[in-house]
């Protein structure tokens, strides 16, 4: 037998000492009261989070912008003419890296036994931690809550969880699930240029600003009519493409113009007139809150969300006629490519069976859902609600979209008692959902049984790092990097719904709603504290 060296003796001695210390610590842990154990957990998680934030080891990104998620702060909108609604001002701060404590979605906490193998939290344990926090005076008179365990698939804590309340932007979770259910995560929205020659058709929809709805050949010798047909892609852009993989870029009017010009030249056509068709959508295009920097008029054809500045998300002045602006931008791109566009673009209706000249398609629906949720994008939300209506064969209007969203959720057997979907963005105060519905939406999206809904979870802002939660958690907050949640903010309304992995490695989803608040910052902080408490708790 080989001789045991002195270093081996020291190593074995150290191992025995470590085991003895570990056994002693375990005995102290088991003997300690539950409240003391929870305090120890909170301290450990907070320390780990602070170290991880300082290290900044793991970047959180999404496919919709080649990994460059720009931080966005959520602030309550002021009341008054044209100012109601959730406001998200763009931050100029660089995106911080998410810490290692951020667990993989559907996984467990670092060192944990796995989300199904970890101990199941109890209602009494959660109530002991959350009930006092729900009494925070910064919260309004209506306070509802629902916490569900993903592996067990059931609610483990609830307070008035079935009572409908104004959701603000958390209603986007319902729109996301409805759109993904109706269309699938791989669906892409087409914007098309067609041959406009033929007999004029009738759309039955009034055009923007009194525009005519006829189409067909102009009757002018040597001039051919083409029609730009909007399919409702809310992320269509007219800007120069950003660096990065082409597969991560949104559909671009420049690409469409290049393909159209090439096809026209192949047919020997260099002079055209241009029409544009927005008949995919119907009903009023103006949101009930009126002209507002939070949202453009809802049109089946728009570029860059009708923004009049170079912003990509958040509030911005908007063009009052998005389709006209998009058509003019497209005409300019055609002219740059050697096609003469005679006159100004005019509203038109594409003839039935019109020949296709060129088409561009949006990123997959899953990517649109991610962008909508991360930045609480109201324009994408209204677009996806109408896409749900189109898929269901209903009018693509505010009313038709609301019906289609509700029907899609009903088909999933979700709790819809008292639910109202007046719009897709949550800007309408007539919207109503319950905390129980929000937590069920997140439960389905987190479940391995519903991979088609995965982007609902991956699109959630990460506390302290991305989207509308980037400015809500201080660097050393115990919830930073561990909470993923959708925010909802209107004047007097604050909501938060998302997912966490608790201290024992159990994946939970939660929804907290409050109305009648008078201190928006205080209410947001109270909700953030509730979410952090769920993450830090091993509540048994």
PDB file of C-alpha atoms in Angstrom, residues 297-533:
ATOM      1  CA  UNK A 297     -53.725  54.865 -34.537  1.00  0.00           C
ATOM      2  CA  UNK A 298     -54.257  51.138 -35.080  1.00  0.00           C
ATOM      3  CA  UNK A 299     -53.715  50.404 -38.772  1.00  0.00           C
ATOM      4  CA  UNK A 300     -53.046  47.269 -40.818  1.00  0.00           C
ATOM      5  CA  UNK A 301     -50.241  49.222 -42.494  1.00  0.00           C
ATOM      6  CA  UNK A 302     -47.690  51.225 -40.539  1.00  0.00           C
ATOM      7  CA  UNK A 303     -43.925  51.525 -40.370  1.00  0.00           C
ATOM      8  CA  UNK A 304     -41.938  51.970 -37.151  1.00  0.00           C
ATOM      9  CA  UNK A 305     -45.180  52.276 -35.201  1.00  0.00           C
ATOM     10  CA  UNK A 306     -45.748  55.662 -36.872  1.00  0.00           C
ATOM     11  CA  UNK A 307     -43.076  57.206 -34.645  1.00  0.00           C
ATOM     12  CA  UNK A 308     -42.000  60.710 -35.583  1.00  0.00           C
ATOM     13  CA  UNK A 309     -38.617  60.342 -33.875  1.00  0.00           C
ATOM     14  CA  UNK A 310     -35.923  57.677 -34.011  1.00  0.00           C
ATOM     15  CA  UNK A 311     -37.091  55.799 -30.899  1.00  0.00           C
ATOM     16  CA  UNK A 312     -37.876  52.099 -31.012  1.00  0.00           C
ATOM     17  CA  UNK A 313     -40.065  51.751 -27.940  1.00  0.00           C
ATOM     18  CA  UNK A 314     -41.584  53.866 -25.221  1.00  0.00           C
ATOM     19  CA  UNK A 315     -43.550  57.047 -25.658  1.00  0.00           C
ATOM     20  CA  UNK A 316     -43.119  59.108 -28.819  1.00  0.00           C
ATOM     21  CA  UNK A 317     -45.073  61.555 -30.987  1.00  0.00           C
ATOM     22  CA  UNK A 318     -47.016  59.602 -33.617  1.00  0.00           C
ATOM     23  CA  UNK A 319     -48.179  60.241 -37.164  1.00  0.00           C
ATOM     24  CA  UNK A 320     -51.955  60.618 -37.302  1.00  0.00           C
ATOM     25  CA  UNK A 321     -52.139  58.672 -40.596  1.00  0.00           C
ATOM     26  CA  UNK A 322     -49.763  55.689 -40.309  1.00  0.00           C
ATOM     27  CA  UNK A 323     -50.779  54.040 -43.584  1.00  0.00           C
ATOM     28  CA  UNK A 324     -50.219  57.213 -45.610  1.00  0.00           C
ATOM     29  CA  UNK A 325     -46.781  57.686 -44.062  1.00  0.00           C
ATOM     30  CA  UNK A 326     -45.810  54.058 -44.728  1.00  0.00           C
ATOM     31  CA  UNK A 327     -46.977  54.227 -48.352  1.00  0.00           C
ATOM     32  CA  UNK A 328     -45.042  57.435 -48.957  1.00  0.00           C
ATOM     33  CA  UNK A 329     -41.918  55.880 -47.452  1.00  0.00           C
ATOM     34  CA  UNK A 330     -42.362  52.868 -49.725  1.00  0.00           C
ATOM     35  CA  UNK A 331     -42.812  55.108 -52.778  1.00  0.00           C
ATOM     36  CA  UNK A 332     -39.573  56.886 -51.904  1.00  0.00           C
ATOM     37  CA  UNK A 333     -37.762  53.561 -51.677  1.00  0.00           C
ATOM     38  CA  UNK A 334     -39.096  52.542 -55.100  1.00  0.00           C
ATOM     39  CA  UNK A 335     -37.879  55.790 -56.635  1.00  0.00           C
ATOM     40  CA  UNK A 336     -34.396  55.203 -55.196  1.00  0.00           C
ATOM     41  CA  UNK A 337     -34.411  51.875 -57.014  1.00  0.00           C
ATOM     42  CA  UNK A 338     -35.266  53.270 -60.432  1.00  0.00           C
ATOM     43  CA  UNK A 339     -39.055  53.008 -60.394  1.00  0.00           C
ATOM     44  CA  UNK A 340     -41.027  56.143 -61.180  1.00  0.00           C
ATOM     45  CA  UNK A 341     -44.044  56.466 -58.883  1.00  0.00           C
ATOM     46  CA  UNK A 342     -46.481  58.844 -60.480  1.00  0.00           C
ATOM     47  CA  UNK A 343     -48.402  61.037 -58.041  1.00  0.00           C
ATOM     48  CA  UNK A 344     -49.016  60.443 -54.360  1.00  0.00           C
ATOM     49  CA  UNK A 345     -50.004  57.040 -53.003  1.00  0.00           C
ATOM     50  CA  UNK A 346     -53.773  56.649 -52.768  1.00  0.00           C
ATOM     51  CA  UNK A 347     -56.022  54.442 -50.673  1.00  0.00           C
ATOM     52  CA  UNK A 348     -57.152  51.392 -52.614  1.00  0.00           C
ATOM     53  CA  UNK A 349     -58.561  47.917 -52.280  1.00  0.00           C
ATOM     54  CA  UNK A 350     -56.595  45.098 -53.844  1.00  0.00           C
ATOM     55  CA  UNK A 351     -58.629  43.146 -56.417  1.00  0.00           C
ATOM     56  CA  UNK A 352     -59.516  39.599 -55.540  1.00  0.00           C
ATOM     57  CA  UNK A 353     -57.017  37.085 -56.853  1.00  0.00           C
ATOM     58  CA  UNK A 354     -54.532  39.906 -57.428  1.00  0.00           C
ATOM     59  CA  UNK A 355     -51.156  38.657 -58.574  1.00  0.00           C
ATOM     60  CA  UNK A 356     -48.424  38.874 -55.962  1.00  0.00           C
ATOM     61  CA  UNK A 357     -45.348  40.913 -56.887  1.00  0.00           C
ATOM     62  CA  UNK A 358     -43.319  40.811 -53.669  1.00  0.00           C
ATOM     63  CA  UNK A 359     -43.766  39.962 -49.981  1.00  0.00           C
ATOM     64  CA  UNK A 360     -41.913  40.431 -46.709  1.00  0.00           C
ATOM     65  CA  UNK A 361     -42.839  38.647 -43.492  1.00  0.00           C
ATOM     66  CA  UNK A 362     -42.486  39.576 -39.856  1.00  0.00           C
ATOM     67  CA  UNK A 363     -40.376  37.754 -37.333  1.00  0.00           C
ATOM     68  CA  UNK A 364     -42.162  34.727 -35.842  1.00  0.00           C
ATOM     69  CA  UNK A 365     -45.074  35.494 -33.565  1.00  0.00           C
ATOM     70  CA  UNK A 366     -43.087  34.213 -30.574  1.00  0.00           C
ATOM     71  CA  UNK A 367     -40.517  36.967 -31.151  1.00  0.00           C
ATOM     72  CA  UNK A 368     -43.253  39.607 -31.403  1.00  0.00           C
ATOM     73  CA  UNK A 369     -44.723  38.374 -28.117  1.00  0.00           C
ATOM     74  CA  UNK A 370     -41.328  38.669 -26.429  1.00  0.00           C
ATOM     75  CA  UNK A 371     -40.839  42.232 -27.609  1.00  0.00           C
ATOM     76  CA  UNK A 372     -44.389  43.193 -26.647  1.00  0.00           C
ATOM     77  CA  UNK A 373     -43.975  41.903 -23.088  1.00  0.00           C
ATOM     78  CA  UNK A 374     -40.436  43.119 -22.443  1.00  0.00           C
ATOM     79  CA  UNK A 375     -41.171  46.700 -23.463  1.00  0.00           C
ATOM     80  CA  UNK A 376     -44.928  46.669 -22.808  1.00  0.00           C
ATOM     81  CA  UNK A 377     -45.378  47.661 -26.454  1.00  0.00           C
ATOM     82  CA  UNK A 378     -48.934  48.871 -26.921  1.00  0.00           C
ATOM     83  CA  UNK A 379     -48.800  48.914 -30.728  1.00  0.00           C
ATOM     84  CA  UNK A 380     -47.714  45.291 -30.915  1.00  0.00           C
ATOM     85  CA  UNK A 381     -50.377  44.353 -28.375  1.00  0.00           C
ATOM     86  CA  UNK A 382     -53.204  45.878 -30.410  1.00  0.00           C
ATOM     87  CA  UNK A 383     -51.785  44.280 -33.558  1.00  0.00           C
ATOM     88  CA  UNK A 384     -51.645  40.805 -32.001  1.00  0.00           C
ATOM     89  CA  UNK A 385     -55.191  41.162 -30.666  1.00  0.00           C
ATOM     90  CA  UNK A 386     -56.388  41.886 -34.212  1.00  0.00           C
ATOM     91  CA  UNK A 387     -54.347  39.023 -35.638  1.00  0.00           C
ATOM     92  CA  UNK A 388     -56.219  36.791 -33.193  1.00  0.00           C
ATOM     93  CA  UNK A 389     -59.497  38.164 -34.533  1.00  0.00           C
ATOM     94  CA  UNK A 390     -58.456  37.533 -38.153  1.00  0.00           C
ATOM     95  CA  UNK A 391     -57.515  33.944 -37.289  1.00  0.00           C
ATOM     96  CA  UNK A 392     -60.939  33.455 -35.718  1.00  0.00           C
ATOM     97  CA  UNK A 393     -62.797  34.962 -38.677  1.00  0.00           C
ATOM     98  CA  UNK A 394     -64.003  37.922 -36.621  1.00  0.00           C
ATOM     99  CA  UNK A 395     -63.813  41.654 -37.444  1.00  0.00           C
ATOM    100  CA  UNK A 396     -60.326  42.952 -36.746  1.00  0.00           C
ATOM    101  CA  UNK A 397     -61.593  45.846 -34.634  1.00  0.00           C
ATOM    102  CA  UNK A 398     -61.376  46.667 -30.943  1.00  0.00           C
ATOM    103  CA  UNK A 399     -64.655  44.831 -30.315  1.00  0.00           C
ATOM    104  CA  UNK A 400     -63.889  41.897 -32.597  1.00  0.00           C
ATOM    105  CA  UNK A 401     -60.412  41.489 -31.143  1.00  0.00           C
ATOM    106  CA  UNK A 402     -61.784  41.488 -27.598  1.00  0.00           C
ATOM    107  CA  UNK A 403     -64.245  38.748 -28.474  1.00  0.00           C
ATOM    108  CA  UNK A 404     -61.571  36.703 -30.227  1.00  0.00           C
ATOM    109  CA  UNK A 405     -59.155  36.971 -27.288  1.00  0.00           C
ATOM    110  CA  UNK A 406     -61.830  35.860 -24.846  1.00  0.00           C
ATOM    111  CA  UNK A 407     -62.860  32.937 -27.063  1.00  0.00           C
ATOM    112  CA  UNK A 408     -59.264  31.780 -27.457  1.00  0.00           C
ATOM    113  CA  UNK A 409     -58.784  31.808 -23.685  1.00  0.00           C
ATOM    114  CA  UNK A 410     -62.113  30.074 -23.102  1.00  0.00           C
ATOM    115  CA  UNK A 411     -60.952  27.258 -25.383  1.00  0.00           C
ATOM    116  CA  UNK A 412     -58.064  26.748 -22.938  1.00  0.00           C
ATOM    117  CA  UNK A 413     -60.585  26.479 -20.060  1.00  0.00           C
ATOM    118  CA  UNK A 414     -59.169  29.483 -18.245  1.00  0.00           C
ATOM    119  CA  UNK A 415     -61.105  31.267 -15.456  1.00  0.00           C
ATOM    120  CA  UNK A 416     -62.841  34.135 -17.273  1.00  0.00           C
ATOM    121  CA  UNK A 417     -65.644  35.101 -14.877  1.00  0.00           C
ATOM    122  CA  UNK A 418     -65.986  38.877 -15.062  1.00  0.00           C
ATOM    123  CA  UNK A 419     -63.178  39.231 -17.620  1.00  0.00           C
ATOM    124  CA  UNK A 420     -63.468  42.095 -20.119  1.00  0.00           C
ATOM    125  CA  UNK A 421     -61.029  42.703 -22.990  1.00  0.00           C
ATOM    126  CA  UNK A 422     -61.853  46.212 -24.185  1.00  0.00           C
ATOM    127  CA  UNK A 423     -58.472  46.513 -25.924  1.00  0.00           C
ATOM    128  CA  UNK A 424     -55.249  44.595 -26.326  1.00  0.00           C
ATOM    129  CA  UNK A 425     -52.850  47.029 -24.701  1.00  0.00           C
ATOM    130  CA  UNK A 426     -54.401  47.603 -21.289  1.00  0.00           C
ATOM    131  CA  UNK A 427     -54.736  51.338 -21.816  1.00  0.00           C
ATOM    132  CA  UNK A 428     -58.523  51.043 -21.571  1.00  0.00           C
ATOM    133  CA  UNK A 429     -59.768  51.201 -17.987  1.00  0.00           C
ATOM    134  CA  UNK A 430     -62.766  49.055 -18.930  1.00  0.00           C
ATOM    135  CA  UNK A 431     -60.495  46.000 -19.102  1.00  0.00           C
ATOM    136  CA  UNK A 432     -61.079  43.502 -16.296  1.00  0.00           C
ATOM    137  CA  UNK A 433     -59.180  40.362 -15.343  1.00  0.00           C
ATOM    138  CA  UNK A 434     -58.561  38.569 -12.066  1.00  0.00           C
ATOM    139  CA  UNK A 435     -55.293  37.733 -10.355  1.00  0.00           C
ATOM    140  CA  UNK A 436     -56.350  34.107 -10.693  1.00  0.00           C
ATOM    141  CA  UNK A 437     -56.584  34.439 -14.482  1.00  0.00           C
ATOM    142  CA  UNK A 438     -53.161  36.095 -14.709  1.00  0.00           C
ATOM    143  CA  UNK A 439     -51.535  33.365 -12.626  1.00  0.00           C
ATOM    144  CA  UNK A 440     -53.250  30.657 -14.713  1.00  0.00           C
ATOM    145  CA  UNK A 441     -51.951  32.244 -17.920  1.00  0.00           C
ATOM    146  CA  UNK A 442     -48.433  32.143 -16.494  1.00  0.00           C
ATOM    147  CA  UNK A 443     -48.937  28.611 -15.182  1.00  0.00           C
ATOM    148  CA  UNK A 444     -49.813  27.367 -18.668  1.00  0.00           C
ATOM    149  CA  UNK A 445     -46.917  29.284 -20.231  1.00  0.00           C
ATOM    150  CA  UNK A 446     -44.473  27.821 -17.676  1.00  0.00           C
ATOM    151  CA  UNK A 447     -45.680  24.260 -18.097  1.00  0.00           C
ATOM    152  CA  UNK A 448     -43.746  21.724 -20.152  1.00  0.00           C
ATOM    153  CA  UNK A 449     -47.105  20.677 -21.595  1.00  0.00           C
ATOM    154  CA  UNK A 450     -47.501  23.962 -23.500  1.00  0.00           C
ATOM    155  CA  UNK A 451     -44.258  24.714 -25.358  1.00  0.00           C
ATOM    156  CA  UNK A 452     -46.185  26.871 -27.830  1.00  0.00           C
ATOM    157  CA  UNK A 453     -46.608  29.447 -25.032  1.00  0.00           C
ATOM    158  CA  UNK A 454     -42.959  29.563 -23.986  1.00  0.00           C
ATOM    159  CA  UNK A 455     -42.332  33.085 -25.302  1.00  0.00           C
ATOM    160  CA  UNK A 456     -44.839  34.429 -22.760  1.00  0.00           C
ATOM    161  CA  UNK A 457     -42.318  33.559 -20.043  1.00  0.00           C
ATOM    162  CA  UNK A 458     -39.108  34.311 -21.937  1.00  0.00           C
ATOM    163  CA  UNK A 459     -40.455  37.759 -22.830  1.00  0.00           C
ATOM    164  CA  UNK A 460     -41.079  38.795 -19.231  1.00  0.00           C
ATOM    165  CA  UNK A 461     -38.847  41.651 -18.049  1.00  0.00           C
ATOM    166  CA  UNK A 462     -36.097  40.616 -15.613  1.00  0.00           C
ATOM    167  CA  UNK A 463     -36.137  42.584 -12.368  1.00  0.00           C
ATOM    168  CA  UNK A 464     -33.468  45.242 -12.323  1.00  0.00           C
ATOM    169  CA  UNK A 465     -32.164  44.413 -15.790  1.00  0.00           C
ATOM    170  CA  UNK A 466     -34.551  44.511 -18.757  1.00  0.00           C
ATOM    171  CA  UNK A 467     -37.602  46.268 -20.098  1.00  0.00           C
ATOM    172  CA  UNK A 468     -40.140  47.768 -17.775  1.00  0.00           C
ATOM    173  CA  UNK A 469     -38.454  46.326 -14.668  1.00  0.00           C
ATOM    174  CA  UNK A 470     -35.000  47.690 -15.433  1.00  0.00           C
ATOM    175  CA  UNK A 471     -35.397  50.681 -13.132  1.00  0.00           C
ATOM    176  CA  UNK A 472     -37.645  49.137 -10.500  1.00  0.00           C
ATOM    177  CA  UNK A 473     -35.106  47.153  -8.453  1.00  0.00           C
ATOM    178  CA  UNK A 474     -31.933  48.680  -6.950  1.00  0.00           C
ATOM    179  CA  UNK A 475     -28.665  46.890  -7.698  1.00  0.00           C
ATOM    180  CA  UNK A 476     -28.550  45.043  -4.396  1.00  0.00           C
ATOM    181  CA  UNK A 477     -32.249  44.321  -4.075  1.00  0.00           C
ATOM    182  CA  UNK A 478     -32.908  40.704  -3.210  1.00  0.00           C
ATOM    183  CA  UNK A 479     -35.341  40.429  -6.127  1.00  0.00           C
ATOM    184  CA  UNK A 480     -33.001  41.766  -8.806  1.00  0.00           C
ATOM    185  CA  UNK A 481     -32.247  39.099 -11.356  1.00  0.00           C
ATOM    186  CA  UNK A 482     -34.555  36.556  -9.715  1.00  0.00           C
ATOM    187  CA  UNK A 483     -38.000  37.965 -10.527  1.00  0.00           C
ATOM    188  CA  UNK A 484     -39.396  37.910 -14.088  1.00  0.00           C
ATOM    189  CA  UNK A 485     -42.652  39.799 -14.350  1.00  0.00           C
ATOM    190  CA  UNK A 486     -45.014  41.864 -16.487  1.00  0.00           C
ATOM    191  CA  UNK A 487     -45.809  45.290 -15.109  1.00  0.00           C
ATOM    192  CA  UNK A 488     -49.086  47.151 -15.300  1.00  0.00           C
ATOM    193  CA  UNK A 489     -49.417  50.854 -14.531  1.00  0.00           C
ATOM    194  CA  UNK A 490     -52.235  53.356 -14.958  1.00  0.00           C
ATOM    195  CA  UNK A 491     -53.019  56.300 -12.733  1.00  0.00           C
ATOM    196  CA  UNK A 492     -54.325  54.643  -9.555  1.00  0.00           C
ATOM    197  CA  UNK A 493     -53.699  51.118 -10.856  1.00  0.00           C
ATOM    198  CA  UNK A 494     -50.615  48.980 -10.244  1.00  0.00           C
ATOM    199  CA  UNK A 495     -50.217  45.298 -11.118  1.00  0.00           C
ATOM    200  CA  UNK A 496     -47.379  42.780 -11.340  1.00  0.00           C
ATOM    201  CA  UNK A 497     -47.523  39.194 -12.598  1.00  0.00           C
ATOM    202  CA  UNK A 498     -44.649  36.837 -13.254  1.00  0.00           C
ATOM    203  CA  UNK A 499     -42.574  33.838 -12.269  1.00  0.00           C
ATOM    204  CA  UNK A 500     -39.841  33.011  -9.734  1.00  0.00           C
ATOM    205  CA  UNK A 501     -37.929  30.021  -8.392  1.00  0.00           C
ATOM    206  CA  UNK A 502     -38.144  30.054  -4.612  1.00  0.00           C
ATOM    207  CA  UNK A 503     -35.350  29.414  -2.115  1.00  0.00           C
ATOM    208  CA  UNK A 504     -36.027  25.657  -2.179  1.00  0.00           C
ATOM    209  CA  UNK A 505     -35.875  25.464  -5.984  1.00  0.00           C
ATOM    210  CA  UNK A 506     -39.632  25.349  -6.571  1.00  0.00           C
ATOM    211  CA  UNK A 507     -40.959  27.284  -9.569  1.00  0.00           C
ATOM    212  CA  UNK A 508     -43.917  29.512  -8.727  1.00  0.00           C
ATOM    213  CA  UNK A 509     -46.009  31.995 -10.670  1.00  0.00           C
ATOM    214  CA  UNK A 510     -47.716  34.975  -9.079  1.00  0.00           C
ATOM    215  CA  UNK A 511     -50.065  37.868  -9.741  1.00  0.00           C
ATOM    216  CA  UNK A 512     -50.606  40.891  -7.497  1.00  0.00           C
ATOM    217  CA  UNK A 513     -53.166  43.591  -8.359  1.00  0.00           C
ATOM    218  CA  UNK A 514     -54.148  46.807  -6.616  1.00  0.00           C
ATOM    219  CA  UNK A 515     -56.462  49.690  -7.500  1.00  0.00           C
ATOM    220  CA  UNK A 516     -57.092  53.085  -5.958  1.00  0.00           C
ATOM    221  CA  UNK A 517     -53.436  53.827  -5.281  1.00  0.00           C
ATOM    222  CA  UNK A 518     -52.331  57.406  -4.667  1.00  0.00           C
ATOM    223  CA  UNK A 519     -48.589  56.816  -4.387  1.00  0.00           C
ATOM    224  CA  UNK A 520     -47.479  55.124  -7.635  1.00  0.00           C
ATOM    225  CA  UNK A 521     -43.845  54.723  -6.596  1.00  0.00           C
ATOM    226  CA  UNK A 522     -44.829  53.358  -3.213  1.00  0.00           C
ATOM    227  CA  UNK A 523     -47.295  50.946  -4.801  1.00  0.00           C
ATOM    228  CA  UNK A 524     -44.671  49.698  -7.255  1.00  0.00           C
ATOM    229  CA  UNK A 525     -42.189  49.174  -4.437  1.00  0.00           C
ATOM    230  CA  UNK A 526     -44.797  47.248  -2.414  1.00  0.00           C
ATOM    231  CA  UNK A 527     -45.516  44.957  -5.379  1.00  0.00           C
ATOM    232  CA  UNK A 528     -41.806  44.425  -5.980  1.00  0.00           C
ATOM    233  CA  UNK A 529     -41.389  43.492  -2.318  1.00  0.00           C
ATOM    234  CA  UNK A 530     -44.192  40.944  -2.611  1.00  0.00           C
ATOM    235  CA  UNK A 531     -42.584  39.343  -5.661  1.00  0.00           C
ATOM    236  CA  UNK A 532     -39.180  39.275  -3.967  1.00  0.00           C
ATOM    237  CA  UNK A 533     -40.714  37.648  -0.905  1.00  0.00           C
TER     238      UNK A 533
END
